[in-house]
Amino acid sequence: MATITAATFGLGKTNYYLVLIWDAVSWQLLNLGIMGLITCASSLLAGIMIAVLLPLSQVLSVIFLHEKFDGPKGIALVLSLWGFASYLYGEKVQKKREAQKMEQQLALAKKTGDLESAAP
């Protein structure tokens, strides 16, 4: 593996250091966002977002850096999007079940309240 230094960077020393600085800033923002997801939502969602970001970076490198899009990149993209869609579907089903359970409890409370008020 060849080590790239500021002297051997093809775009000049200034651009080399700018790339390093913006890379560090973007990693810090990514980590801050992931910590925010863990704090405000769930660690599962944060893990899924990380899983989506990995192949997304490959797609962006194909678009902007004109890299070759081969089989492993395609498989990683499909699997991560499938996992993300499965998570969203599971959340939707779980919220629907919780809403149905809440409606049943409300209906039961209403029935028992009606019976209690009718008894005396």
mmCIF file of C-alpha atoms in Angstrom:
data_model
loop_
_atom_site.group_PDB
_atom_site.id
_atom_site.type_symbol
_atom_site.label_atom_id
_atom_site.label_comp_id
_atom_site.label_asym_id
_atom_site.label_seq_id
_atom_site.Cartn_x
_atom_site.Cartn_y
_atom_site.Cartn_z
ATOM 1 C CA MET A 1 0.000 0.000 0.000
ATOM 2 C CA ALA A 2 1.475 3.292 -1.089
ATOM 3 C CA THR A 3 1.487 6.104 1.407
ATOM 4 C CA ILE A 4 0.324 9.443 0.067
ATOM 5 C CA THR A 5 1.909 12.503 1.589
ATOM 6 C CA ALA A 6 1.350 16.180 0.931
ATOM 7 C CA ALA A 7 4.348 16.234 -1.386
ATOM 8 C CA THR A 8 3.093 13.330 -3.524
ATOM 9 C CA PHE A 9 -0.589 14.345 -3.574
ATOM 10 C CA GLY A 10 -1.568 15.090 -7.162
ATOM 11 C CA LEU A 11 -3.607 18.213 -6.420
ATOM 12 C CA GLY A 12 -1.061 20.065 -4.309
ATOM 13 C CA LYS A 13 -0.220 20.481 -0.649
ATOM 14 C CA THR A 14 -3.040 22.904 0.129
ATOM 15 C CA ASN A 15 -5.695 20.606 -1.302
ATOM 16 C CA TYR A 16 -4.149 17.654 0.548
ATOM 17 C CA TYR A 17 -4.598 19.394 3.894
ATOM 18 C CA LEU A 18 -8.086 20.594 2.949
ATOM 19 C CA VAL A 19 -9.071 17.005 2.168
ATOM 20 C CA LEU A 20 -7.720 15.872 5.544
ATOM 21 C CA ILE A 21 -9.531 18.647 7.425
ATOM 22 C CA TRP A 22 -12.889 18.117 5.702
ATOM 23 C CA ASP A 23 -12.551 14.361 6.157
ATOM 24 C CA ALA A 24 -12.072 14.861 9.902
ATOM 25 C CA VAL A 25 -14.985 17.320 10.092
ATOM 26 C CA SER A 26 -17.312 15.008 8.172
ATOM 27 C CA TRP A 27 -16.423 12.042 10.406
ATOM 28 C CA GLN A 28 -17.122 14.131 13.500
ATOM 29 C CA LEU A 29 -20.511 15.197 12.102
ATOM 30 C CA LEU A 30 -21.345 11.592 11.226
ATOM 31 C CA ASN A 31 -20.465 10.422 14.734
ATOM 32 C CA LEU A 32 -22.455 13.271 16.280
ATOM 33 C CA GLY A 33 -25.466 12.325 14.157
ATOM 34 C CA ILE A 34 -25.196 8.654 15.117
ATOM 35 C CA MET A 35 -24.977 9.590 18.820
ATOM 36 C CA GLY A 36 -28.057 11.770 18.349
ATOM 37 C CA LEU A 37 -29.923 8.851 16.779
ATOM 38 C CA ILE A 38 -28.962 6.584 19.657
ATOM 39 C CA THR A 39 -30.030 9.191 22.216
ATOM 40 C CA CYS A 40 -33.256 10.372 20.582
ATOM 41 C CA ALA A 41 -34.445 7.256 18.747
ATOM 42 C CA SER A 42 -32.803 3.877 19.249
ATOM 43 C CA SER A 43 -29.498 2.146 18.786
ATOM 44 C CA LEU A 44 -31.194 -0.207 16.327
ATOM 45 C CA LEU A 45 -32.100 2.708 14.048
ATOM 46 C CA ALA A 46 -28.555 4.061 14.373
ATOM 47 C CA GLY A 47 -27.157 0.678 13.355
ATOM 48 C CA ILE A 48 -29.465 0.517 10.378
ATOM 49 C CA MET A 49 -28.516 4.020 9.282
ATOM 50 C CA ILE A 50 -24.846 3.031 9.460
ATOM 51 C CA ALA A 51 -25.645 -0.061 7.395
ATOM 52 C CA VAL A 52 -27.337 2.146 4.788
ATOM 53 C CA LEU A 53 -24.458 4.645 4.738
ATOM 54 C CA LEU A 54 -21.826 2.024 3.936
ATOM 55 C CA PRO A 55 -23.081 1.038 0.473
ATOM 56 C CA LEU A 56 -24.328 4.576 -0.122
ATOM 57 C CA SER A 57 -20.733 5.742 0.082
ATOM 58 C CA GLN A 58 -19.896 3.172 -2.585
ATOM 59 C CA VAL A 59 -22.656 4.504 -4.846
ATOM 60 C CA LEU A 60 -21.479 8.071 -4.320
ATOM 61 C CA SER A 61 -17.927 7.044 -5.163
ATOM 62 C CA VAL A 62 -19.204 5.512 -8.410
ATOM 63 C CA ILE A 63 -21.055 8.730 -9.275
ATOM 64 C CA PHE A 64 -18.476 11.304 -8.247
ATOM 65 C CA LEU A 65 -15.183 9.435 -8.521
ATOM 66 C CA HIS A 66 -16.158 7.236 -11.481
ATOM 67 C CA GLU A 67 -15.234 3.994 -9.760
ATOM 68 C CA LYS A 68 -16.309 0.628 -11.145
ATOM 69 C CA PHE A 69 -19.683 -0.637 -9.816
ATOM 70 C CA ASP A 70 -19.178 -4.379 -9.480
ATOM 71 C CA GLY A 71 -21.090 -7.286 -7.944
ATOM 72 C CA PRO A 72 -20.109 -6.924 -4.269
ATOM 73 C CA LYS A 73 -21.072 -3.251 -4.293
ATOM 74 C CA GLY A 74 -24.445 -4.112 -5.794
ATOM 75 C CA ILE A 75 -25.064 -6.915 -3.312
ATOM 76 C CA ALA A 76 -24.115 -4.672 -0.383
ATOM 77 C CA LEU A 77 -26.488 -1.995 -1.645
ATOM 78 C CA VAL A 78 -29.408 -4.399 -2.104
ATOM 79 C CA LEU A 79 -28.908 -6.074 1.277
ATOM 80 C CA SER A 80 -28.654 -2.828 3.195
ATOM 81 C CA LEU A 81 -31.719 -1.350 1.492
ATOM 82 C CA TRP A 82 -33.589 -4.598 2.156
ATOM 83 C CA GLY A 83 -32.637 -4.412 5.833
ATOM 84 C CA PHE A 84 -33.713 -0.770 6.036
ATOM 85 C CA ALA A 85 -37.064 -1.539 4.364
ATOM 86 C CA SER A 86 -37.573 -4.509 6.705
ATOM 87 C CA TYR A 87 -36.917 -2.285 9.712
ATOM 88 C CA LEU A 88 -39.400 0.337 8.502
ATOM 89 C CA TYR A 89 -42.037 -2.320 7.810
ATOM 90 C CA GLY A 90 -41.474 -3.892 11.240
ATOM 91 C CA GLU A 91 -41.859 -0.508 12.931
ATOM 92 C CA LYS A 92 -45.100 0.108 11.016
ATOM 93 C CA VAL A 93 -46.528 -3.285 12.008
ATOM 94 C CA GLN A 94 -45.502 -2.796 15.644
ATOM 95 C CA LYS A 95 -47.130 0.641 15.837
ATOM 96 C CA LYS A 96 -50.303 -0.768 14.272
ATOM 97 C CA ARG A 97 -50.414 -3.570 16.859
ATOM 98 C CA GLU A 98 -49.860 -1.094 19.686
ATOM 99 C CA ALA A 99 -52.687 1.096 18.361
ATOM 100 C CA GLN A 100 -55.025 -1.910 18.155
ATOM 101 C CA LYS A 101 -54.098 -2.970 21.684
ATOM 102 C CA MET A 102 -54.737 0.564 22.950
ATOM 103 C CA GLU A 103 -58.139 0.635 21.205
ATOM 104 C CA GLN A 104 -59.060 -2.711 22.790
ATOM 105 C CA GLN A 105 -58.056 -1.478 26.236
ATOM 106 C CA LEU A 106 -60.035 1.719 25.703
ATOM 107 C CA ALA A 107 -63.094 -0.231 24.556
ATOM 108 C CA LEU A 108 -62.805 -2.568 27.557
ATOM 109 C CA ALA A 109 -62.462 0.361 29.954
ATOM 110 C CA LYS A 110 -65.465 2.020 28.383
ATOM 111 C CA LYS A 111 -67.561 -1.161 28.735
ATOM 112 C CA THR A 112 -66.594 -1.709 32.355
ATOM 113 C CA GLY A 113 -67.218 1.961 33.101
ATOM 114 C CA ASP A 114 -70.693 1.703 31.557
ATOM 115 C CA LEU A 115 -71.469 -1.427 33.536
ATOM 116 C CA GLU A 116 -70.329 0.129 36.800
ATOM 117 C CA SER A 117 -72.399 3.244 36.260
ATOM 118 C CA ALA A 118 -75.456 1.154 35.303
ATOM 119 C CA ALA A 119 -75.221 -1.143 38.398
ATOM 120 C CA PRO A 120 -76.199 1.296 41.238
#
